[in-house]
Coordinates of C-alpha atoms in Angstrom, one line a residue:
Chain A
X10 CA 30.0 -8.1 -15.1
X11 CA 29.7 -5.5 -17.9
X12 CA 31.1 -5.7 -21.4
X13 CA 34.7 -4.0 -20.7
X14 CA 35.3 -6.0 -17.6
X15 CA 37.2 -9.4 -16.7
X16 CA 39.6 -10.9 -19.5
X17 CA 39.5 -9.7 -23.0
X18 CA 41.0 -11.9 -25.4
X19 CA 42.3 -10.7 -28.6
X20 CA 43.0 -13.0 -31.5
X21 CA 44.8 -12.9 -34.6
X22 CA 43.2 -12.5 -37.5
X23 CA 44.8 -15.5 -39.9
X24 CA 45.1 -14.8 -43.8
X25 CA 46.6 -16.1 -46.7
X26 CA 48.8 -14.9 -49.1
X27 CA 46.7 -13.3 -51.0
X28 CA 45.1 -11.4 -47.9
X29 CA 41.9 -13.2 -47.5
X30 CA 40.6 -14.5 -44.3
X31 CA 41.5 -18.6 -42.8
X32 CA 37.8 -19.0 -41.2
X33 CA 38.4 -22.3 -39.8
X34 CA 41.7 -21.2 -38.3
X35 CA 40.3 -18.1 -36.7
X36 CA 37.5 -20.3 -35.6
X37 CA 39.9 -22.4 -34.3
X38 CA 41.6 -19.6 -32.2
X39 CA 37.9 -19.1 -30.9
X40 CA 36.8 -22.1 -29.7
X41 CA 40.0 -21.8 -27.6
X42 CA 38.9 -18.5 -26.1
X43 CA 35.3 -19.4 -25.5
X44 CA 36.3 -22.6 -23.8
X45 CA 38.9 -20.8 -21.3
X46 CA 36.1 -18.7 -20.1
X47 CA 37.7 -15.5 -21.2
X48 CA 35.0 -12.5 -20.3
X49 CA 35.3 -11.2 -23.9
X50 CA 37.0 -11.3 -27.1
X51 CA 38.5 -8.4 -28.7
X52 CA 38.2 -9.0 -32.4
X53 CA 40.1 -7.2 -34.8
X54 CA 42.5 -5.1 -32.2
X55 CA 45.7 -4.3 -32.8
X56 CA 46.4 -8.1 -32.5
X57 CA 43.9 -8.7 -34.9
X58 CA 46.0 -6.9 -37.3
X59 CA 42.9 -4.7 -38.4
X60 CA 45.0 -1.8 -39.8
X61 CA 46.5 -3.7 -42.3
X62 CA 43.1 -5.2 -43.4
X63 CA 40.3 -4.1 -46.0
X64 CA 36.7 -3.2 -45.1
X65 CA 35.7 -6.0 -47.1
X66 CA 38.2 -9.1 -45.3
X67 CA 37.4 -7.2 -41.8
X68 CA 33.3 -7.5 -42.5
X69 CA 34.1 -10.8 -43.6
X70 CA 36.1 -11.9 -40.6
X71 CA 33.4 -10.4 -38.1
X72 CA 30.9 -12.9 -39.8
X73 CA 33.1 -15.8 -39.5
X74 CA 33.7 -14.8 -35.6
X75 CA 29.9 -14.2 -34.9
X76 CA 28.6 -17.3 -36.6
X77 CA 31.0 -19.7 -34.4
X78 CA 30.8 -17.7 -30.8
X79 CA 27.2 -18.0 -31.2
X80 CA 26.7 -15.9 -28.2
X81 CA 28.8 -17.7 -25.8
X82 CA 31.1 -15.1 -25.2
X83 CA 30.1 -11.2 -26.0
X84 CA 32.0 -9.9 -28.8
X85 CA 34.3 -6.8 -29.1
X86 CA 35.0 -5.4 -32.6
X87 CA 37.5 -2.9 -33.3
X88 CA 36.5 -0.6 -35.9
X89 CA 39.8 2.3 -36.6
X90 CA 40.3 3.4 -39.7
X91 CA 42.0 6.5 -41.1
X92 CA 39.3 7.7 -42.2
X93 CA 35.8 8.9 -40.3
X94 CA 33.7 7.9 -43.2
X95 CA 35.4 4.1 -43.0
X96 CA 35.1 4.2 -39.5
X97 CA 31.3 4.9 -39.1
X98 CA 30.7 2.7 -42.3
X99 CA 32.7 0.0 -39.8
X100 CA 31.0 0.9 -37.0
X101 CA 27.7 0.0 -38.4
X102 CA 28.5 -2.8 -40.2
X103 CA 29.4 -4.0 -36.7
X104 CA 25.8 -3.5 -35.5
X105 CA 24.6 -5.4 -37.9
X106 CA 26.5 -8.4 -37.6
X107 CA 26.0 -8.8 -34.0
X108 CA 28.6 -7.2 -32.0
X109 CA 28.1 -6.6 -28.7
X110 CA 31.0 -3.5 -28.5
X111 CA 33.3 -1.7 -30.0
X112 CA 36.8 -0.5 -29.8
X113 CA 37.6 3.0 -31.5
X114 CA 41.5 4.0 -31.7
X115 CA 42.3 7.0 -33.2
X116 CA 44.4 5.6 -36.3
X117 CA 46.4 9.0 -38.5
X118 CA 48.6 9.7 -40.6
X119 CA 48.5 14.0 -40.2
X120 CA 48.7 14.3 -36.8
X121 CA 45.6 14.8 -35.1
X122 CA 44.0 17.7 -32.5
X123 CA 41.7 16.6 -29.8
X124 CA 39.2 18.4 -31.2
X125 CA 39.4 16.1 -34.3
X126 CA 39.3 12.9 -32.1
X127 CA 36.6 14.4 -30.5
X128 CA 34.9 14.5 -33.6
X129 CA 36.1 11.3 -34.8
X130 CA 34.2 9.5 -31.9
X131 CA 31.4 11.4 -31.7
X132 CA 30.6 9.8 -35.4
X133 CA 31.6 6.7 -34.9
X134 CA 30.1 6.2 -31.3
X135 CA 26.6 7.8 -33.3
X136 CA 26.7 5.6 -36.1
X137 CA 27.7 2.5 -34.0
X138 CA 24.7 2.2 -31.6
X139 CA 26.9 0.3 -29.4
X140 CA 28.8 0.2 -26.0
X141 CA 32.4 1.4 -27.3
X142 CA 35.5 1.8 -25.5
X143 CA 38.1 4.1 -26.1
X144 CA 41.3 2.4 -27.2
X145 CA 44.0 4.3 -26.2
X146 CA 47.7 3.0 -27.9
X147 CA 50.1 5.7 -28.6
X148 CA 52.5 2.8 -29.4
X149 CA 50.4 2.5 -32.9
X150 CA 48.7 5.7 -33.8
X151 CA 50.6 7.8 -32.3
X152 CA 47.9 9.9 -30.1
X153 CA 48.2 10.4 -26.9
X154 CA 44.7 10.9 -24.9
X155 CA 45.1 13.5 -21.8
X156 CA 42.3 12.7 -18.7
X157 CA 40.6 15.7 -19.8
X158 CA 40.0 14.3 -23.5
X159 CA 38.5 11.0 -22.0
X160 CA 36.5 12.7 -19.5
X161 CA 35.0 14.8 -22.8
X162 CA 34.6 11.3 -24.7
X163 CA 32.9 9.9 -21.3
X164 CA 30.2 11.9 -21.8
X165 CA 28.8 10.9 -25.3
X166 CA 26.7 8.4 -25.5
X167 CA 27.5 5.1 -26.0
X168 CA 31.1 5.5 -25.0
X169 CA 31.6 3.3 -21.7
X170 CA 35.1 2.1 -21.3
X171 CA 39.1 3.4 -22.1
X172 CA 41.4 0.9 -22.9
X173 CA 44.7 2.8 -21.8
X174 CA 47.9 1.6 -22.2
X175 CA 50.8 1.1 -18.7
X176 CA 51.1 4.5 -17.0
X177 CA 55.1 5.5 -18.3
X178 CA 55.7 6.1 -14.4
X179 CA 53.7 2.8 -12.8
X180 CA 51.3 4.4 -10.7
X181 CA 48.0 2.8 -12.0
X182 CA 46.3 3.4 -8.5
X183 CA 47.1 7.4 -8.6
X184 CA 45.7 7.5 -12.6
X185 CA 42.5 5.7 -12.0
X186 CA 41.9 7.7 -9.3
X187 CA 42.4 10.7 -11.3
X188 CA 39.9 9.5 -13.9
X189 CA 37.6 8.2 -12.1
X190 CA 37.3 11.8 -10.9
X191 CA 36.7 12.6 -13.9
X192 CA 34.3 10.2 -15.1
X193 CA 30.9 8.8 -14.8
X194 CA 30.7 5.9 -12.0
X195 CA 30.1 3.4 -14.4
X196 CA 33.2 4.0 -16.3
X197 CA 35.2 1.0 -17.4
X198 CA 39.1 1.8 -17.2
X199 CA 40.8 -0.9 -18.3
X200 CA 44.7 -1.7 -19.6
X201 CA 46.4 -3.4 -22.3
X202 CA 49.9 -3.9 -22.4
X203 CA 50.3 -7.8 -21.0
X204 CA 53.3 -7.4 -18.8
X205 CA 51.8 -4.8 -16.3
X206 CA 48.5 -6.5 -16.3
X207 CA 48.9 -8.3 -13.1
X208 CA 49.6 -5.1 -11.6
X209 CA 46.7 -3.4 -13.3
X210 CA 44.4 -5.4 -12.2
X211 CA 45.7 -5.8 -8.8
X212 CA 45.3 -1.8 -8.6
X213 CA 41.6 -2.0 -9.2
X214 CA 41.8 -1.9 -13.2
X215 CA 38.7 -3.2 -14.6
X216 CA 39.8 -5.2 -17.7
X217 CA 42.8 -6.6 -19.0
X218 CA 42.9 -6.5 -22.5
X219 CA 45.0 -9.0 -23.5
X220 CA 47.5 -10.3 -26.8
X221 CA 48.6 -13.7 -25.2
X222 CA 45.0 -14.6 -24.4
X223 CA 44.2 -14.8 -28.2
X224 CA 46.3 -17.8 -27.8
X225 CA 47.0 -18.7 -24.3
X226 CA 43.6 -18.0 -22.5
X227 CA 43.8 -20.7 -19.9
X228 CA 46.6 -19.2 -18.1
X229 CA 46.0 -15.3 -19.1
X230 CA 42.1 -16.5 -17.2
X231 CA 43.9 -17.9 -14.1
X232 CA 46.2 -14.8 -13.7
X233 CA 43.0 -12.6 -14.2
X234 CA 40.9 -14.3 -12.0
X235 CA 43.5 -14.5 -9.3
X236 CA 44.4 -10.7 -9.4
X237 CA 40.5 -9.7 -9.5
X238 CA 40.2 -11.7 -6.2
X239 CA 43.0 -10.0 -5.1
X240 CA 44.8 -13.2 -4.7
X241 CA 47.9 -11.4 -4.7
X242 CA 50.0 -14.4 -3.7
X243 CA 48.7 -16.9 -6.9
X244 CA 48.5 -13.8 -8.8
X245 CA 52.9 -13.3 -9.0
X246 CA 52.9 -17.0 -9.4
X247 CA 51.0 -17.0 -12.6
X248 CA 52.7 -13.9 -13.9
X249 CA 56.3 -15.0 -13.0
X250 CA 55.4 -18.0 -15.2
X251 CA 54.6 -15.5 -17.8
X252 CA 57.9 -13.0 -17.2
X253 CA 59.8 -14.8 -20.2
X254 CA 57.5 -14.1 -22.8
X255 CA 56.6 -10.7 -21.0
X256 CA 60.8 -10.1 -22.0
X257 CA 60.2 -11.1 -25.7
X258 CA 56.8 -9.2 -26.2
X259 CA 58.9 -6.4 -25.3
X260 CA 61.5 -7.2 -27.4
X261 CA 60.1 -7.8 -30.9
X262 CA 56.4 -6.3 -30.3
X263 CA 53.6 -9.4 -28.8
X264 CA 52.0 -8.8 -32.6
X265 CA 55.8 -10.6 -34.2
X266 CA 55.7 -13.2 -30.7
X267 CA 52.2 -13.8 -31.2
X268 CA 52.7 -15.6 -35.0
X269 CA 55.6 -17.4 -33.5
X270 CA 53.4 -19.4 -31.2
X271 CA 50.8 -20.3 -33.5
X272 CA 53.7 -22.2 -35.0
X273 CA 54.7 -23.9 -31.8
X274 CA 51.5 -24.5 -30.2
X275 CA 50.9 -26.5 -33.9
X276 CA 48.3 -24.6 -35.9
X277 CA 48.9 -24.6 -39.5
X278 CA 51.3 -21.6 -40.9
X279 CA 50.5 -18.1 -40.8
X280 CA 52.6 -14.9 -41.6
X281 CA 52.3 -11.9 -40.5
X282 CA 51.1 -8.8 -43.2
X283 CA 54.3 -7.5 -44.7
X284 CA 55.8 -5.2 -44.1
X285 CA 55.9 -6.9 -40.7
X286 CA 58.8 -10.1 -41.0
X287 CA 58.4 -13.4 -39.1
X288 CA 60.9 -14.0 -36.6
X289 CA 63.6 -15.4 -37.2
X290 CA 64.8 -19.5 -36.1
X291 CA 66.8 -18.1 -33.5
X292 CA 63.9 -16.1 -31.8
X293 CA 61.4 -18.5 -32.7
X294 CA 63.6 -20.7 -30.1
X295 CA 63.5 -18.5 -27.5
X296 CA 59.9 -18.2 -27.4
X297 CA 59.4 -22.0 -27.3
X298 CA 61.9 -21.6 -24.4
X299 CA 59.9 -18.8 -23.4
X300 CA 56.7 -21.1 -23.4
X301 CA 57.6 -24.1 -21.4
X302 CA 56.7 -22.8 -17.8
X303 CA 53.4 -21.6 -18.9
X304 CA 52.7 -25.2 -19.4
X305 CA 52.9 -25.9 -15.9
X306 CA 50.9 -23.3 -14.5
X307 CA 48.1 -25.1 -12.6
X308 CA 44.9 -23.2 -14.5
Chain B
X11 CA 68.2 18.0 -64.3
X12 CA 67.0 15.0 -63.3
X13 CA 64.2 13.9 -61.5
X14 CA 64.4 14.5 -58.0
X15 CA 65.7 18.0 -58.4
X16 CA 64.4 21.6 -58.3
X17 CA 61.1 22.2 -57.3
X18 CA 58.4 19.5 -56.6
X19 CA 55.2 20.6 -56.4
X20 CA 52.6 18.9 -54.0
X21 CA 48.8 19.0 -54.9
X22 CA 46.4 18.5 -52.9
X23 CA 43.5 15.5 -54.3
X24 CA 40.5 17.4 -54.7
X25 CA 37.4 14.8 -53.3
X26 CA 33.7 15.2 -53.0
X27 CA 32.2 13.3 -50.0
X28 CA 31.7 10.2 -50.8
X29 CA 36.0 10.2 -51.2
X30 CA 35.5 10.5 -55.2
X31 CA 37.4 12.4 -57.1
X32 CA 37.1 15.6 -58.7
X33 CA 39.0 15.6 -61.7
X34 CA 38.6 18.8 -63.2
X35 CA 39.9 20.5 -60.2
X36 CA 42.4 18.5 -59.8
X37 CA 43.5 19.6 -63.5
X38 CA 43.0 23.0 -62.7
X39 CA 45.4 22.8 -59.4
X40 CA 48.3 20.8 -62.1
X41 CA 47.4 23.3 -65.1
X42 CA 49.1 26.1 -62.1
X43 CA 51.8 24.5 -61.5
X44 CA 52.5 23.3 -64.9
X45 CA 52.6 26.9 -66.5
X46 CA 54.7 28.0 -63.4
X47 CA 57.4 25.9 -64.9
X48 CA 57.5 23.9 -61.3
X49 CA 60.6 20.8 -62.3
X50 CA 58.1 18.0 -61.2
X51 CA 54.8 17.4 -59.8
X52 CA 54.9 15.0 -56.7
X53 CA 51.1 13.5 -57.0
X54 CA 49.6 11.6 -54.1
X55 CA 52.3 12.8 -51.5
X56 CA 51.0 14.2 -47.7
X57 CA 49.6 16.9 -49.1
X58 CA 47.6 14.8 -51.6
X59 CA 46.1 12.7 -48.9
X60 CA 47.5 9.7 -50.2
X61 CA 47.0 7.6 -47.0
X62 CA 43.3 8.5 -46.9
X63 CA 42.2 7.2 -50.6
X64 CA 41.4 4.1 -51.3
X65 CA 43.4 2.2 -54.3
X66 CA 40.6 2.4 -56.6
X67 CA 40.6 6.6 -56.0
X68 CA 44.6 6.7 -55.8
X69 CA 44.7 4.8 -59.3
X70 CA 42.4 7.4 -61.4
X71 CA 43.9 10.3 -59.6
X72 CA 46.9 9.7 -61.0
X73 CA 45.0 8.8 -64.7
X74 CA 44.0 12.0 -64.4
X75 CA 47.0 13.8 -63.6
X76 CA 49.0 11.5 -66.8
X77 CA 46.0 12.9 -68.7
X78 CA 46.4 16.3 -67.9
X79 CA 49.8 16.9 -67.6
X80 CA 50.6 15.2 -71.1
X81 CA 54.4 15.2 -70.7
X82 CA 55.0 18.3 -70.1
X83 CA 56.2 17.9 -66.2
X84 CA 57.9 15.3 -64.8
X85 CA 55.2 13.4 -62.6
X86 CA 55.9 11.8 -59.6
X87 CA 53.8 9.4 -57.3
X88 CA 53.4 8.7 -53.7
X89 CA 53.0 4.3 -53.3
X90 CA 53.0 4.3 -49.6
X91 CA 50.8 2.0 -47.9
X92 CA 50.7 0.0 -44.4
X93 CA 51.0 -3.7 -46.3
X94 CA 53.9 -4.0 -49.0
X95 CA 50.9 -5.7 -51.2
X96 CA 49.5 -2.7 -51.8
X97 CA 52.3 -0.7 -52.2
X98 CA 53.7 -3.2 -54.9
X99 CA 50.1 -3.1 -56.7
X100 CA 50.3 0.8 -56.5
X101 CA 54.1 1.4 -58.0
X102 CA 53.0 -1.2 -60.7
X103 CA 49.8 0.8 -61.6
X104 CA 52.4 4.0 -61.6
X105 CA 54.5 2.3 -64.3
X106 CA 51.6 1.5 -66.4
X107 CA 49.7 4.6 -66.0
X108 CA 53.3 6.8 -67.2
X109 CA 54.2 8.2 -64.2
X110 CA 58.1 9.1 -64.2
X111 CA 58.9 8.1 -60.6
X112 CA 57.4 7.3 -57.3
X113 CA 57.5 8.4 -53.6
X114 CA 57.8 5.8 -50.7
X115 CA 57.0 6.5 -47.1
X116 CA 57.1 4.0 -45.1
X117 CA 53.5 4.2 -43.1
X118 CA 53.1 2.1 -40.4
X119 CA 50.7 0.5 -37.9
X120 CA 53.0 -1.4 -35.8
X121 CA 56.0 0.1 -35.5
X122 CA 58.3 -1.0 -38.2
X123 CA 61.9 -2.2 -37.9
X124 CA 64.9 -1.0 -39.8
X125 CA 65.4 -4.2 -41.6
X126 CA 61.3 -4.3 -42.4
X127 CA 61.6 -1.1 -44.0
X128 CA 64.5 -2.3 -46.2
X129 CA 62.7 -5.1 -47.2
X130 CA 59.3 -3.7 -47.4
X131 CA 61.3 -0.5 -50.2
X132 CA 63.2 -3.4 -52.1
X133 CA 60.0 -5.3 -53.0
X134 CA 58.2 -1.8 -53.9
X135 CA 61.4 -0.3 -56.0
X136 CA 61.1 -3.9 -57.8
X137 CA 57.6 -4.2 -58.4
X138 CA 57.8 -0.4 -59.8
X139 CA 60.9 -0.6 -62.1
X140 CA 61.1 3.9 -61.5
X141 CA 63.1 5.9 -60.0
X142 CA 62.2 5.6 -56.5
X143 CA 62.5 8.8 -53.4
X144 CA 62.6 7.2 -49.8
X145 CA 60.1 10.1 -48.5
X146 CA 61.8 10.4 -45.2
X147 CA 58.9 11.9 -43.3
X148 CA 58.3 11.1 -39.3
X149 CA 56.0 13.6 -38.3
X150 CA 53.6 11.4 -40.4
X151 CA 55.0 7.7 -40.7
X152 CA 56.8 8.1 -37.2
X153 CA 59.1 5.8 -38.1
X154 CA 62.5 8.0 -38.6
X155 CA 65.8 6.7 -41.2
X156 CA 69.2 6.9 -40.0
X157 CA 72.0 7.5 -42.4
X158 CA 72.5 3.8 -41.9
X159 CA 69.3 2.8 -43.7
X160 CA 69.5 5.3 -46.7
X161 CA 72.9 4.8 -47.3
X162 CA 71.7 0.8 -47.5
X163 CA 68.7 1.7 -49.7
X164 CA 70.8 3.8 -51.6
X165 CA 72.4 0.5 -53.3
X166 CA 69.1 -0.5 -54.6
X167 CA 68.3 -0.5 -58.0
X168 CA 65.9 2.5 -58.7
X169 CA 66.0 3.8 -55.3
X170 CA 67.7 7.1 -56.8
X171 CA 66.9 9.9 -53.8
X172 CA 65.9 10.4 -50.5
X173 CA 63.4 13.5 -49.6
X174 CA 64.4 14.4 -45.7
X175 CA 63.0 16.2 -42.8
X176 CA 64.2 19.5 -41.8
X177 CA 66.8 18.7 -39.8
X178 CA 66.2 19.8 -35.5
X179 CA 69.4 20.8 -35.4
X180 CA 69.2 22.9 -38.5
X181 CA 72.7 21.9 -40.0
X182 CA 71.7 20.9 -43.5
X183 CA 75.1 21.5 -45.0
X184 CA 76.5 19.1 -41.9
X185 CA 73.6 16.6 -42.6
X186 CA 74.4 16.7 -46.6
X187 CA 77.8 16.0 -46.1
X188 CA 77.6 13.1 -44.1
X189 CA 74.8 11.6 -46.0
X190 CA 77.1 12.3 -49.6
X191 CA 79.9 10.5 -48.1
X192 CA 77.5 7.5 -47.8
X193 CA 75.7 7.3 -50.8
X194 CA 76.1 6.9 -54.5
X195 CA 77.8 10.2 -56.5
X196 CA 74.3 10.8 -58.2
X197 CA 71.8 9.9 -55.1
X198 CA 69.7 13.1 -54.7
X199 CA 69.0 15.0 -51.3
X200 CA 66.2 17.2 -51.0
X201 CA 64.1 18.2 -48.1
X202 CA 60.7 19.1 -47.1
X203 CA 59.5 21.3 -44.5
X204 CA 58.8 24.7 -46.9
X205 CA 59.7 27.3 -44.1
X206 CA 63.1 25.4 -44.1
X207 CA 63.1 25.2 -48.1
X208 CA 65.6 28.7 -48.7
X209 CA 68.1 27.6 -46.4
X210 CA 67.8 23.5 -47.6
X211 CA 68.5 24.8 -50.7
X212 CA 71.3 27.4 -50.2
X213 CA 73.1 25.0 -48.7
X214 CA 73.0 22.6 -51.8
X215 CA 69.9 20.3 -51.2
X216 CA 69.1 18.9 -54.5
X217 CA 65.5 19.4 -54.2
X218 CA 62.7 21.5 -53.0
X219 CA 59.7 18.9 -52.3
X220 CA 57.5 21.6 -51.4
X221 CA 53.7 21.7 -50.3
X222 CA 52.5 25.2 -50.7
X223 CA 53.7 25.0 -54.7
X224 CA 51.0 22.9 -54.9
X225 CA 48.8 26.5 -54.9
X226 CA 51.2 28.9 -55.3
X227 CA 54.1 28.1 -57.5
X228 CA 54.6 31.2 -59.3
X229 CA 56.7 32.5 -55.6
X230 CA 57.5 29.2 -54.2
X231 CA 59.3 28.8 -58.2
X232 CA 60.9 31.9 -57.5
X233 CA 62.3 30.8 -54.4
X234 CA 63.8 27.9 -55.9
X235 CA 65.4 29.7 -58.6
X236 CA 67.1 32.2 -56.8
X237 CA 68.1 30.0 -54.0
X238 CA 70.0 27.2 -56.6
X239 CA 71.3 30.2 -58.0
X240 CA 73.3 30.9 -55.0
X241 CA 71.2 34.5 -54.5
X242 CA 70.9 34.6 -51.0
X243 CA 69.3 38.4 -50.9
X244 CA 66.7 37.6 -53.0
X245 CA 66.0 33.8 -51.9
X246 CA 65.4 36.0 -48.2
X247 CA 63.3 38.1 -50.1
X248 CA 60.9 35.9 -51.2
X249 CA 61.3 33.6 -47.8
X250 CA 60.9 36.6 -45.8
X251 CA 57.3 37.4 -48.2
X252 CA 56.1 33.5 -47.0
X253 CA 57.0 33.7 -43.2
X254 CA 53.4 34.4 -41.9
X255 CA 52.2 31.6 -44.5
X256 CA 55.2 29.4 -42.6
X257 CA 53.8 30.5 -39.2
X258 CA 50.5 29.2 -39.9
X259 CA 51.8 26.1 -41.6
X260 CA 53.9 25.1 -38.2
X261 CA 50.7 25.6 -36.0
X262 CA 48.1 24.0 -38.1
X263 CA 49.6 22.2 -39.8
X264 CA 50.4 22.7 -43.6
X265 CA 47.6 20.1 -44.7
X266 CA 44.9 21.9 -43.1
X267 CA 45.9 25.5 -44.1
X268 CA 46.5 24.2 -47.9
X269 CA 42.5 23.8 -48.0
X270 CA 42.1 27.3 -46.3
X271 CA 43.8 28.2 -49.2
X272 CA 41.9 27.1 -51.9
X273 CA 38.9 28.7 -50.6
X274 CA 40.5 32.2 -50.1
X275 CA 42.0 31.9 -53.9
X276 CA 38.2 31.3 -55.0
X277 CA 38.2 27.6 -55.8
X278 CA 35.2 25.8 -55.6
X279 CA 34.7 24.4 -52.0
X280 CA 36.4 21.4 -51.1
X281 CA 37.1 19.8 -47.4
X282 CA 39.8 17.6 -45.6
X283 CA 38.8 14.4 -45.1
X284 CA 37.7 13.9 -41.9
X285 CA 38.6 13.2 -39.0
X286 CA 40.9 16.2 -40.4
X287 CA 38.9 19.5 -39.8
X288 CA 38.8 22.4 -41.8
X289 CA 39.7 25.7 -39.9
X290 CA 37.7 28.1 -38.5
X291 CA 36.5 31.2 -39.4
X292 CA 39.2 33.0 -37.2
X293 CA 41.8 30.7 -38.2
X294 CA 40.7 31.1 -42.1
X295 CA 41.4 35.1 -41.7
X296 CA 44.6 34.6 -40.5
X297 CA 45.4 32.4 -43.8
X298 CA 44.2 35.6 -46.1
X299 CA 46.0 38.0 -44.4
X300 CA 49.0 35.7 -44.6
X301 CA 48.8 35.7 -48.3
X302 CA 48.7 39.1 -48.9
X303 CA 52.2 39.6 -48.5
X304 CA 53.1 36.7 -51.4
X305 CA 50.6 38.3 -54.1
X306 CA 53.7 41.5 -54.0
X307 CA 56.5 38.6 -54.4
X308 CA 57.8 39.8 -58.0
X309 CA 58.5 36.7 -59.5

């Protein structure tokens, strides 16, 4: 298997009050991952809540993450920033740390023209030295990548994979054939967005990049595993199991659900950056509800 | 007049490449609008690239603007930032450093929630203890306020204006009235969007928070003038003298044409930061020729 391929699991990134990194909780969250099996971990995604965090406390938490995997599991590092110069500066930073890949989304504020994303990933992709996948999220920045954008990106070196999130019209056979049309062979398209995962994968996707894995990887493994041996059968089962949460990660954004389940699975508190609010008691209850048949999937 | 009223002018933050600051053209861009007799200077907004600074540069940017401007225009800062942390740090530093107000825009990652915005503005207004504008601007933050949410904002202490989009439908005296009947008697309503600016203002916007003033107040003053006076024939005048300049603004975007004009008014060079691109040569013609027509605006 190659880097963007299998089960990618992305973790929070737990801080304080005051901003700064919990190492032995993230740790925590990683030792859950590597023991799963997971195929990767996608540190400091979306998930990981790396828009909200400096350059210093996202350096800082790549350290923590590296020291603890200690190679077990090969490491992802997601590197947006608004800016290119932050980016790049990220980028290698993430090199020398020991990351094993990277994951570029094109963060803005003024609207940006392919041409600019180009760019954008052209430097970072340069300055990085690393296997990166395109991470492709319109939901947060707000860019929208056409096929003929990635098949440009495809060509640079050192970009490998797209992350790309559900197809609006559910046809993820008919747009990986269009890309991989487009694209080298050994292209990685791969999809985030946890509730049409089953059906990505089943569809020939090569990687699900996954929220709930950050902290349900047993379960998010079994589903993966089953759909990539076309299982289709054990594959349903898993994700019916899932289907509640699947209706609250809709809801109120996985990124609010995901904080919520720290609390019931026991860890010690954590809150999301503000301006983002914790959930409130009464959703809080309905994703413990939401939890209980996920504890009787047979893993 | 009070603060959030007349023309705001919108500087752009002059940077070298390493993202520093270059004061002294800074103070030559405010020295402009200064003697133009522009009714405040709205530092740090979009077209000061707020979201792209770090703290550290957004904090002596506006030291240097207090400097320079000395009290003689009303300055007004843009806070926004994706954590409320930073934002609260920032409208603190505004109070300190003498700024007269400040300009909130909600940026976001995740997409924010009505009742996160409300909270995320009623720990900024409080940490700042100024006058406060809700800058009302999707194209960048894409999160969008119904009348519902600034009327609720409206009843916080120190949030004293709101600074709106052009309205699709283009029924600013419609959009006034319903957002009057809502809030407070002395809640301000201005509007960005300068190729909308004449007609925002003829139909009794309270403010004109314009970007090309940043460069060219002398017309953009003018405008403003004849448009609160009620002087439709001349407001077209002038209006009518801008329209290529509003042409290029809607296809390239106002932030990357502001830099165009620097160059073509002889500045010394300066650059969007990237991944924003400066225009090409073509596109950079187009600019010159588009000012041509505003150097014959009698003003």
């Amino acid at each position: 298997m190659t880097l963007f391929t299998g089960l990618s699991a992305f973790p929070l990134t737990p801080t304080d009050d005051d901003g700064e990194l919990k190492p032995e909780l993230l740790q925590r969250f990683l030792e859950r991952i590597v023991a799963a099996g997971a195929d990767s971990i996608g540190l400091l995604g979306s998930t990981g809540g790396y828009a909200y965090l400096t350059p210093e406390v996202r350096k800082r938490t790549l350290r923590a993450a590296v020291e603890c995997i200690a190679g077990r599991t090969p490491l992802i590092v997601g590197v947006g920033a608004l800016t290119t110069d932050v980016a790049e500066d990220l980028a290698r930073d993430a090199r020398e740390a020991g990351a094993d890949g990277l994951l570029l989304a094109p963060m803005s504020y003024q609207p940006l023209t392919d041409e600019e994303v180009f760019r954008h990933f052209e430097a970072v992709a340069a300055a990085g030295e690393l296997p990166l996948c395109i991470y492709n999220n319109p939901g947060t920045t707000k860019f929208t990548f056409g096929p003929d954008l990635i098949a440009r990106l495809a060509e640079l070196p050192n970009v490998t994979a797209v992350k790309m999130p559900l197809p609006a019209d559910g046809d993820y056979a008919g747009e990986m054939q269009r890309l991989r049309a487009m694209t080298p062979e050994d292209f990685a398209i791969g999809y985030s967005g946890d509730w049409g995962a089953k059906d990505a994968l089943l569809a020939g996707g090569a990687c699900w990049y996954s929220v709930v894995a950050g902290l349900l990887p047993e379960p998010a493994r079994a589903l993966t595993r089953a759909a990539l041996a076309g299982n289709a059968a054990d594959a349903e089962r898993i994700d019916h199991a899932f289907a509640p949460l699947w209706a609250l990660f809709r809801e109120f954004g996985s990124f609010r659900v995901m904080f919520a389940i720290t609390d019931i699975l026991g860890f010690e508190p954590i809150t999301p950056p503000r301006p983002i609010l914790t959930l409130d008691q009464a959703c809080h209850t309905r994703v413990e509800d939401a939890l209980r048949p996920l504890l009787q999937v047979v893993v």
